[in-house]
């Protein structure tokens, strides 16, 4: 039971990190209809900026400054790059963000090199917060969980209960009338895009020192972010949260218990010839298939529920 709770904790933690990364992409898509392929690249920028700022100042300064810089970069890209492309449709936008992702990756390699940088967890949070039944629950991982929950609550409250959130949602559904009230619609979309990128920057700051800060981190996490928003439903913030938690828990349980698929088949009461053609299949473990599970869920979701768990529009 203790090991199950520990695996669940790690699953929730990984899921909340995925949500933190996917929340910005969900916000941009729900408000602007832009599927930002370069979103994971802003996550990478957040991690590298945090590393650089931590070298000169400290982690806490990086936690504040790095997302602001990433948000400014994102707003600039929307203003001078994405906005002129917008008139040519969603395919042109997707291709533009695809190109931006590769430009950012090349710039990162030119500035920081092709090997991982030593972006470390702050010394004050490197120990265990508490130990329960032989398992250590580290201070930093609990901190990551608190930051992720706080971001979700703040984002939900911002869009639901504040005047800014009301203007943003109105600008999406009826931009002409909102513009007649004196609001600058292009500027609203620019800062919405920048804010979504800043959320990816926050994920990079708190996750870069755990997952490893290297040029390939955007490629590694980028696809799974799209899996989260498709399973949760395009544009649904709550759906992204649920999907991220499901993916985090399922993959971490698969890795933690590491059962052989042959044993699982026998547990279901099915007979299998372990010496025949399926002998290689029986040697596969759940830990080996764990990275594939999110994409398997994506395929099943697209077949049986294309709008995702809480989406209102088709993929």
mmCIF file of N, CA, C and O in Angstrom, residues 2-73:
data_model
loop_
_atom_site.group_PDB
_atom_site.id
_atom_site.type_symbol
_atom_site.label_atom_id
_atom_site.label_comp_id
_atom_site.label_asym_id
_atom_site.label_seq_id
_atom_site.Cartn_x
_atom_site.Cartn_y
_atom_site.Cartn_z
ATOM 1 N N UNK A 2 1.965 1.232 0.804
ATOM 2 C CA UNK A 2 2.849 2.389 0.882
ATOM 3 C C UNK A 2 3.512 2.665 -0.471
ATOM 4 O O UNK A 2 3.634 3.807 -0.893
ATOM 5 N N UNK A 3 3.919 1.571 -1.134
ATOM 6 C CA UNK A 3 4.547 1.746 -2.445
ATOM 7 C C UNK A 3 3.546 2.280 -3.464
ATOM 8 O O UNK A 3 3.898 3.076 -4.342
ATOM 9 N N UNK A 4 2.288 1.859 -3.363
ATOM 10 C CA UNK A 4 1.252 2.360 -4.268
ATOM 11 C C UNK A 4 1.050 3.862 -4.064
ATOM 12 O O UNK A 4 0.955 4.627 -5.036
ATOM 13 N N UNK A 5 0.996 4.309 -2.822
ATOM 14 C CA UNK A 5 0.829 5.742 -2.536
ATOM 15 C C UNK A 5 2.028 6.532 -3.058
ATOM 16 O O UNK A 5 1.873 7.615 -3.627
ATOM 17 N N UNK A 6 3.233 5.972 -2.900
ATOM 18 C CA UNK A 6 4.430 6.658 -3.394
ATOM 19 C C UNK A 6 4.388 6.772 -4.923
ATOM 20 O O UNK A 6 4.728 7.818 -5.495
ATOM 21 N N UNK A 7 3.969 5.686 -5.592
ATOM 22 C CA UNK A 7 3.863 5.719 -7.054
ATOM 23 C C UNK A 7 2.786 6.716 -7.489
ATOM 24 O O UNK A 7 2.962 7.443 -8.478
ATOM 25 N N UNK A 8 1.671 6.757 -6.753
ATOM 26 C CA UNK A 8 0.608 7.717 -7.070
ATOM 27 C C UNK A 8 1.100 9.151 -6.899
ATOM 28 O O UNK A 8 0.788 10.034 -7.709
ATOM 29 N N UNK A 9 1.885 9.393 -5.841
ATOM 30 C CA UNK A 9 2.432 10.734 -5.610
ATOM 31 C C UNK A 9 3.305 11.164 -6.791
ATOM 32 O O UNK A 9 3.179 12.286 -7.291
ATOM 33 N N UNK A 10 4.163 10.282 -7.223
ATOM 34 C CA UNK A 10 5.019 10.617 -8.364
ATOM 35 C C UNK A 10 4.201 10.786 -9.642
ATOM 36 O O UNK A 10 4.532 11.618 -10.490
ATOM 37 N N UNK A 11 3.141 9.990 -9.776
ATOM 38 C CA UNK A 11 2.276 10.131 -10.938
ATOM 39 C C UNK A 11 1.548 11.462 -10.949
ATOM 40 O O UNK A 11 1.467 12.133 -11.984
ATOM 41 N N UNK A 12 1.010 11.850 -9.797
ATOM 42 C CA UNK A 12 0.328 13.156 -9.690
ATOM 43 C C UNK A 12 1.324 14.282 -9.951
ATOM 44 O O UNK A 12 1.006 15.266 -10.639
ATOM 45 N N UNK A 13 2.527 14.141 -9.427
ATOM 46 C CA UNK A 13 3.558 15.168 -9.614
ATOM 47 C C UNK A 13 3.904 15.325 -11.092
ATOM 48 O O UNK A 13 3.953 16.447 -11.620
ATOM 49 N N UNK A 14 4.133 14.207 -11.776
ATOM 50 C CA UNK A 14 4.453 14.264 -13.203
ATOM 51 C C UNK A 14 3.266 14.801 -13.997
ATOM 52 O O UNK A 14 3.433 15.598 -14.931
ATOM 53 N N UNK A 15 2.063 14.383 -13.603
ATOM 54 C CA UNK A 15 0.869 14.874 -14.278
ATOM 55 C C UNK A 15 0.689 16.373 -14.125
ATOM 56 O O UNK A 15 0.329 17.072 -15.083
ATOM 57 N N UNK A 16 0.949 16.902 -12.945
ATOM 58 C CA UNK A 16 0.799 18.341 -12.729
ATOM 59 C C UNK A 16 1.861 19.121 -13.500
ATOM 60 O O UNK A 16 1.613 20.247 -13.949
ATOM 61 N N UNK A 17 3.064 18.531 -13.660
ATOM 62 C CA UNK A 17 4.078 19.197 -14.485
ATOM 63 C C UNK A 17 3.631 19.226 -15.945
ATOM 64 O O UNK A 17 3.796 20.252 -16.634
ATOM 65 N N UNK A 18 3.035 18.125 -16.412
ATOM 66 C CA UNK A 18 2.494 18.115 -17.769
ATOM 67 C C UNK A 18 1.386 19.155 -17.918
ATOM 68 O O UNK A 18 1.287 19.836 -18.938
ATOM 69 N N UNK A 19 0.537 19.265 -16.885
ATOM 70 C CA UNK A 19 -0.534 20.264 -16.951
ATOM 71 C C UNK A 19 0.040 21.672 -17.003
ATOM 72 O O UNK A 19 -0.441 22.522 -17.761
ATOM 73 N N UNK A 20 1.055 21.912 -16.190
ATOM 74 C CA UNK A 20 1.675 23.242 -16.177
ATOM 75 C C UNK A 20 2.192 23.601 -17.565
ATOM 76 O O UNK A 20 2.086 24.749 -18.005
ATOM 77 N N UNK A 21 2.736 22.620 -18.256
ATOM 78 C CA UNK A 21 3.245 22.842 -19.606
ATOM 79 C C UNK A 21 2.104 22.976 -20.604
ATOM 80 O O UNK A 21 2.153 23.811 -21.519
ATOM 81 N N UNK A 22 1.059 22.153 -20.431
ATOM 82 C CA UNK A 22 -0.048 22.155 -21.396
ATOM 83 C C UNK A 22 -1.019 23.305 -21.176
ATOM 84 O O UNK A 22 -1.768 23.658 -22.098
ATOM 85 N N UNK A 23 -1.047 23.884 -19.987
ATOM 86 C CA UNK A 23 -2.028 24.933 -19.686
ATOM 87 C C UNK A 23 -1.844 26.144 -20.605
ATOM 88 O O UNK A 23 -2.817 26.728 -21.089
ATOM 89 N N UNK A 24 -0.586 26.512 -20.856
ATOM 90 C CA UNK A 24 -0.338 27.653 -21.735
ATOM 91 C C UNK A 24 -0.796 27.381 -23.154
ATOM 92 O O UNK A 24 -1.394 28.234 -23.813
ATOM 93 N N UNK A 25 -0.540 26.160 -23.635
ATOM 94 C CA UNK A 25 -0.969 25.790 -24.988
ATOM 95 C C UNK A 25 -2.490 25.743 -25.066
ATOM 96 O O UNK A 25 -3.086 26.177 -26.063
ATOM 97 N N UNK A 26 -3.134 25.235 -24.008
ATOM 98 C CA UNK A 26 -4.594 25.210 -23.968
ATOM 99 C C UNK A 26 -5.161 26.618 -23.973
ATOM 100 O O UNK A 26 -6.148 26.905 -24.671
ATOM 101 N N UNK A 27 -4.544 27.500 -23.210
ATOM 102 C CA UNK A 27 -5.008 28.895 -23.158
ATOM 103 C C UNK A 27 -4.900 29.546 -24.537
ATOM 104 O O UNK A 27 -5.846 30.199 -25.001
ATOM 105 N N UNK A 28 -3.766 29.363 -25.196
ATOM 106 C CA UNK A 28 -3.562 29.977 -26.520
ATOM 107 C C UNK A 28 -4.559 29.422 -27.529
ATOM 108 O O UNK A 28 -5.166 30.168 -28.299
ATOM 109 N N UNK A 29 -4.773 28.105 -27.500
ATOM 110 C CA UNK A 29 -5.684 27.522 -28.486
ATOM 111 C C UNK A 29 -7.127 27.913 -28.217
ATOM 112 O O UNK A 29 -7.884 28.242 -29.138
ATOM 113 N N UNK A 30 -7.534 27.881 -26.932
ATOM 114 C CA UNK A 30 -8.927 28.204 -26.615
ATOM 115 C C UNK A 30 -9.244 29.662 -26.893
ATOM 116 O O UNK A 30 -10.357 30.000 -27.291
ATOM 117 N N UNK A 31 -8.284 30.566 -26.707
ATOM 118 C CA UNK A 31 -8.544 31.988 -26.881
ATOM 119 C C UNK A 31 -8.275 32.455 -28.304
ATOM 120 O O UNK A 31 -8.947 33.347 -28.810
ATOM 121 N N UNK A 32 -7.299 31.860 -28.973
ATOM 122 C CA UNK A 32 -6.883 32.381 -30.274
ATOM 123 C C UNK A 32 -7.065 31.382 -31.417
ATOM 124 O O UNK A 32 -6.979 31.763 -32.584
ATOM 125 N N UNK A 33 -7.271 30.099 -31.069
ATOM 126 C CA UNK A 33 -7.402 29.088 -32.109
ATOM 127 C C UNK A 33 -6.084 28.741 -32.761
ATOM 128 O O UNK A 33 -6.073 28.149 -33.840
ATOM 129 N N UNK A 34 -4.964 29.086 -32.127
ATOM 130 C CA UNK A 34 -3.638 28.825 -32.690
ATOM 131 C C UNK A 34 -3.051 27.576 -32.038
ATOM 132 O O UNK A 34 -2.931 27.507 -30.813
ATOM 133 N N UNK A 35 -2.699 26.577 -32.852
ATOM 134 C CA UNK A 35 -2.050 25.375 -32.333
ATOM 135 C C UNK A 35 -0.542 25.601 -32.409
ATOM 136 O O UNK A 35 0.074 25.446 -33.460
ATOM 137 N N UNK A 36 0.027 26.010 -31.296
ATOM 138 C CA UNK A 36 1.418 26.454 -31.250
ATOM 139 C C UNK A 36 2.371 25.269 -31.156
ATOM 140 O O UNK A 36 2.587 24.721 -30.072
ATOM 141 N N UNK A 37 2.944 24.877 -32.275
ATOM 142 C CA UNK A 37 3.867 23.746 -32.292
ATOM 143 C C UNK A 37 5.138 24.056 -31.517
ATOM 144 O O UNK A 37 5.820 23.150 -31.040
ATOM 145 N N UNK A 38 5.470 25.328 -31.361
ATOM 146 C CA UNK A 38 6.717 25.713 -30.684
ATOM 147 C C UNK A 38 6.548 25.846 -29.172
ATOM 148 O O UNK A 38 7.467 26.336 -28.505
ATOM 149 N N UNK A 39 5.406 25.417 -28.643
ATOM 150 C CA UNK A 39 5.152 25.659 -27.219
ATOM 151 C C UNK A 39 6.219 25.016 -26.318
ATOM 152 O O UNK A 39 6.674 25.639 -25.354
ATOM 153 N N UNK A 40 6.597 23.779 -26.627
ATOM 154 C CA UNK A 40 7.619 23.112 -25.810
ATOM 155 C C UNK A 40 8.968 23.832 -25.906
ATOM 156 O O UNK A 40 9.793 23.719 -24.994
ATOM 157 N N UNK A 41 9.187 24.561 -26.994
ATOM 158 C CA UNK A 41 10.438 25.317 -27.122
ATOM 159 C C UNK A 41 10.482 26.462 -26.112
ATOM 160 O O UNK A 41 11.559 26.824 -25.624
ATOM 161 N N UNK A 42 9.330 27.043 -25.804
ATOM 162 C CA UNK A 42 9.287 28.083 -24.768
ATOM 163 C C UNK A 42 9.532 27.469 -23.390
ATOM 164 O O UNK A 42 10.092 28.121 -22.508
ATOM 165 N N UNK A 43 9.088 26.225 -23.209
ATOM 166 C CA UNK A 43 9.422 25.485 -21.984
ATOM 167 C C UNK A 43 10.945 25.340 -21.865
ATOM 168 O O UNK A 43 11.526 25.571 -20.796
ATOM 169 N N UNK A 44 11.584 25.003 -22.971
ATOM 170 C CA UNK A 44 13.043 24.866 -22.965
ATOM 171 C C UNK A 44 13.723 26.204 -22.687
ATOM 172 O O UNK A 44 14.687 26.273 -21.908
ATOM 173 N N UNK A 45 13.211 27.271 -23.307
ATOM 174 C CA UNK A 45 13.788 28.595 -23.043
ATOM 175 C C UNK A 45 13.684 28.961 -21.570
ATOM 176 O O UNK A 45 14.604 29.544 -20.987
ATOM 177 N N UNK A 46 12.540 28.627 -20.950
ATOM 178 C CA UNK A 46 12.370 28.909 -19.522
ATOM 179 C C UNK A 46 13.425 28.230 -18.684
ATOM 180 O O UNK A 46 13.979 28.818 -17.743
ATOM 181 N N UNK A 47 13.737 26.965 -19.028
ATOM 182 C CA UNK A 47 14.758 26.224 -18.274
ATOM 183 C C UNK A 47 16.140 26.838 -18.467
ATOM 184 O O UNK A 47 16.897 27.006 -17.499
ATOM 185 N N UNK A 48 16.491 27.197 -19.704
ATOM 186 C CA UNK A 48 17.815 27.775 -19.958
ATOM 187 C C UNK A 48 17.949 29.172 -19.339
ATOM 188 O O UNK A 48 19.003 29.508 -18.774
ATOM 189 N N UNK A 49 16.912 29.985 -19.452
ATOM 190 C CA UNK A 49 16.970 31.310 -18.817
ATOM 191 C C UNK A 49 17.105 31.164 -17.302
ATOM 192 O O UNK A 49 17.840 31.919 -16.653
ATOM 193 N N UNK A 50 16.383 30.197 -16.732
ATOM 194 C CA UNK A 50 16.465 29.976 -15.285
ATOM 195 C C UNK A 50 17.873 29.550 -14.886
ATOM 196 O O UNK A 50 18.402 30.006 -13.851
ATOM 197 N N UNK A 51 18.486 28.691 -15.696
ATOM 198 C CA UNK A 51 19.868 28.272 -15.409
ATOM 199 C C UNK A 51 20.801 29.481 -15.421
ATOM 200 O O UNK A 51 21.629 29.652 -14.502
ATOM 201 N N UNK A 52 20.658 30.326 -16.443
ATOM 202 C CA UNK A 52 21.557 31.479 -16.566
ATOM 203 C C UNK A 52 21.354 32.475 -15.426
ATOM 204 O O UNK A 52 22.320 33.003 -14.862
ATOM 205 N N UNK A 53 20.086 32.723 -15.081
ATOM 206 C CA UNK A 53 19.802 33.677 -13.994
ATOM 207 C C UNK A 53 20.250 33.103 -12.648
ATOM 208 O O UNK A 53 20.769 33.830 -11.785
ATOM 209 N N UNK A 54 20.078 31.804 -12.450
ATOM 210 C CA UNK A 54 20.504 31.179 -11.194
ATOM 211 C C UNK A 54 22.011 31.271 -11.012
ATOM 212 O O UNK A 54 22.499 31.371 -9.877
ATOM 213 N N UNK A 55 22.746 31.227 -12.131
ATOM 214 C CA UNK A 55 24.200 31.340 -12.041
ATOM 215 C C UNK A 55 24.620 32.703 -11.500
ATOM 216 O O UNK A 55 25.587 32.822 -10.732
ATOM 217 N N UNK A 56 23.883 33.780 -11.910
ATOM 218 C CA UNK A 56 24.244 35.120 -11.470
ATOM 219 C C UNK A 56 23.540 35.557 -10.203
ATOM 220 O O UNK A 56 24.135 36.286 -9.391
ATOM 221 N N UNK A 57 22.294 35.130 -10.017
ATOM 222 C CA UNK A 57 21.524 35.540 -8.835
ATOM 223 C C UNK A 57 21.158 34.304 -8.018
ATOM 224 O O UNK A 57 21.993 33.769 -7.319
ATOM 225 N N UNK A 58 19.903 33.857 -8.109
ATOM 226 C CA UNK A 58 19.507 32.644 -7.404
ATOM 227 C C UNK A 58 18.240 32.082 -8.048
ATOM 228 O O UNK A 58 17.671 32.682 -8.981
ATOM 229 N N UNK A 59 17.795 30.943 -7.552
ATOM 230 C CA UNK A 59 16.638 30.264 -8.140
ATOM 231 C C UNK A 59 15.380 31.105 -8.046
ATOM 232 O O UNK A 59 14.553 31.131 -8.970
ATOM 233 N N UNK A 60 15.181 31.802 -6.935
ATOM 234 C CA UNK A 60 13.939 32.547 -6.726
ATOM 235 C C UNK A 60 13.842 33.714 -7.705
ATOM 236 O O UNK A 60 12.738 34.030 -8.188
ATOM 237 N N UNK A 61 14.966 34.349 -7.978
ATOM 238 C CA UNK A 61 14.953 35.403 -8.995
ATOM 239 C C UNK A 61 14.637 34.810 -10.363
ATOM 240 O O UNK A 61 13.883 35.399 -11.160
ATOM 241 N N UNK A 62 15.188 33.617 -10.635
ATOM 242 C CA UNK A 62 14.920 32.955 -11.909
ATOM 243 C C UNK A 62 13.452 32.588 -12.052
ATOM 244 O O UNK A 62 12.874 32.681 -13.146
ATOM 245 N N UNK A 63 12.823 32.183 -10.942
ATOM 246 C CA UNK A 63 11.413 31.791 -10.978
ATOM 247 C C UNK A 63 10.520 32.959 -11.389
ATOM 248 O O UNK A 63 9.450 32.756 -11.974
ATOM 249 N N UNK A 64 10.943 34.174 -11.091
ATOM 250 C CA UNK A 64 10.143 35.360 -11.445
ATOM 251 C C UNK A 64 10.566 35.924 -12.807
ATOM 252 O O UNK A 64 9.720 36.219 -13.660
ATOM 253 N N UNK A 65 11.867 36.057 -13.014
ATOM 254 C CA UNK A 65 12.361 36.770 -14.202
ATOM 255 C C UNK A 65 12.271 35.921 -15.466
ATOM 256 O O UNK A 65 11.863 36.418 -16.529
ATOM 257 N N UNK A 66 12.643 34.636 -15.382
ATOM 258 C CA UNK A 66 12.688 33.797 -16.584
ATOM 259 C C UNK A 66 11.331 33.705 -17.291
ATOM 260 O O UNK A 66 11.262 33.889 -18.516
ATOM 261 N N UNK A 67 10.210 33.427 -16.583
ATOM 262 C CA UNK A 67 8.913 33.390 -17.287
ATOM 263 C C UNK A 67 8.546 34.736 -17.914
ATOM 264 O O UNK A 67 7.906 34.764 -18.977
ATOM 265 N N UNK A 68 8.940 35.851 -17.267
ATOM 266 C CA UNK A 68 8.644 37.169 -17.838
ATOM 267 C C UNK A 68 9.377 37.342 -19.172
ATOM 268 O O UNK A 68 8.796 37.802 -20.171
ATOM 269 N N UNK A 69 10.650 36.928 -19.205
ATOM 270 C CA UNK A 69 11.419 37.037 -20.450
ATOM 271 C C UNK A 69 10.812 36.148 -21.534
ATOM 272 O O UNK A 69 10.651 36.567 -22.691
ATOM 273 N N UNK A 70 10.454 34.919 -21.147
ATOM 274 C CA UNK A 70 9.849 34.003 -22.122
ATOM 275 C C UNK A 70 8.530 34.579 -22.642
ATOM 276 O O UNK A 70 8.236 34.520 -23.841
ATOM 277 N N UNK A 71 7.740 35.160 -21.738
ATOM 278 C CA UNK A 71 6.483 35.769 -22.157
ATOM 279 C C UNK A 71 6.698 36.925 -23.117
ATOM 280 O O UNK A 71 5.954 37.095 -24.098
ATOM 281 N N UNK A 72 7.731 37.740 -22.872
ATOM 282 C CA UNK A 72 8.043 38.859 -23.769
ATOM 283 C C UNK A 72 8.483 38.348 -25.142
ATOM 284 O O UNK A 72 8.107 38.905 -26.183
ATOM 285 N N UNK A 73 9.285 37.287 -25.140
ATOM 286 C CA UNK A 73 9.710 36.691 -26.411
ATOM 287 C C UNK A 73 8.488 36.171 -27.176
ATOM 288 O O UNK A 73 8.345 36.397 -28.388
#
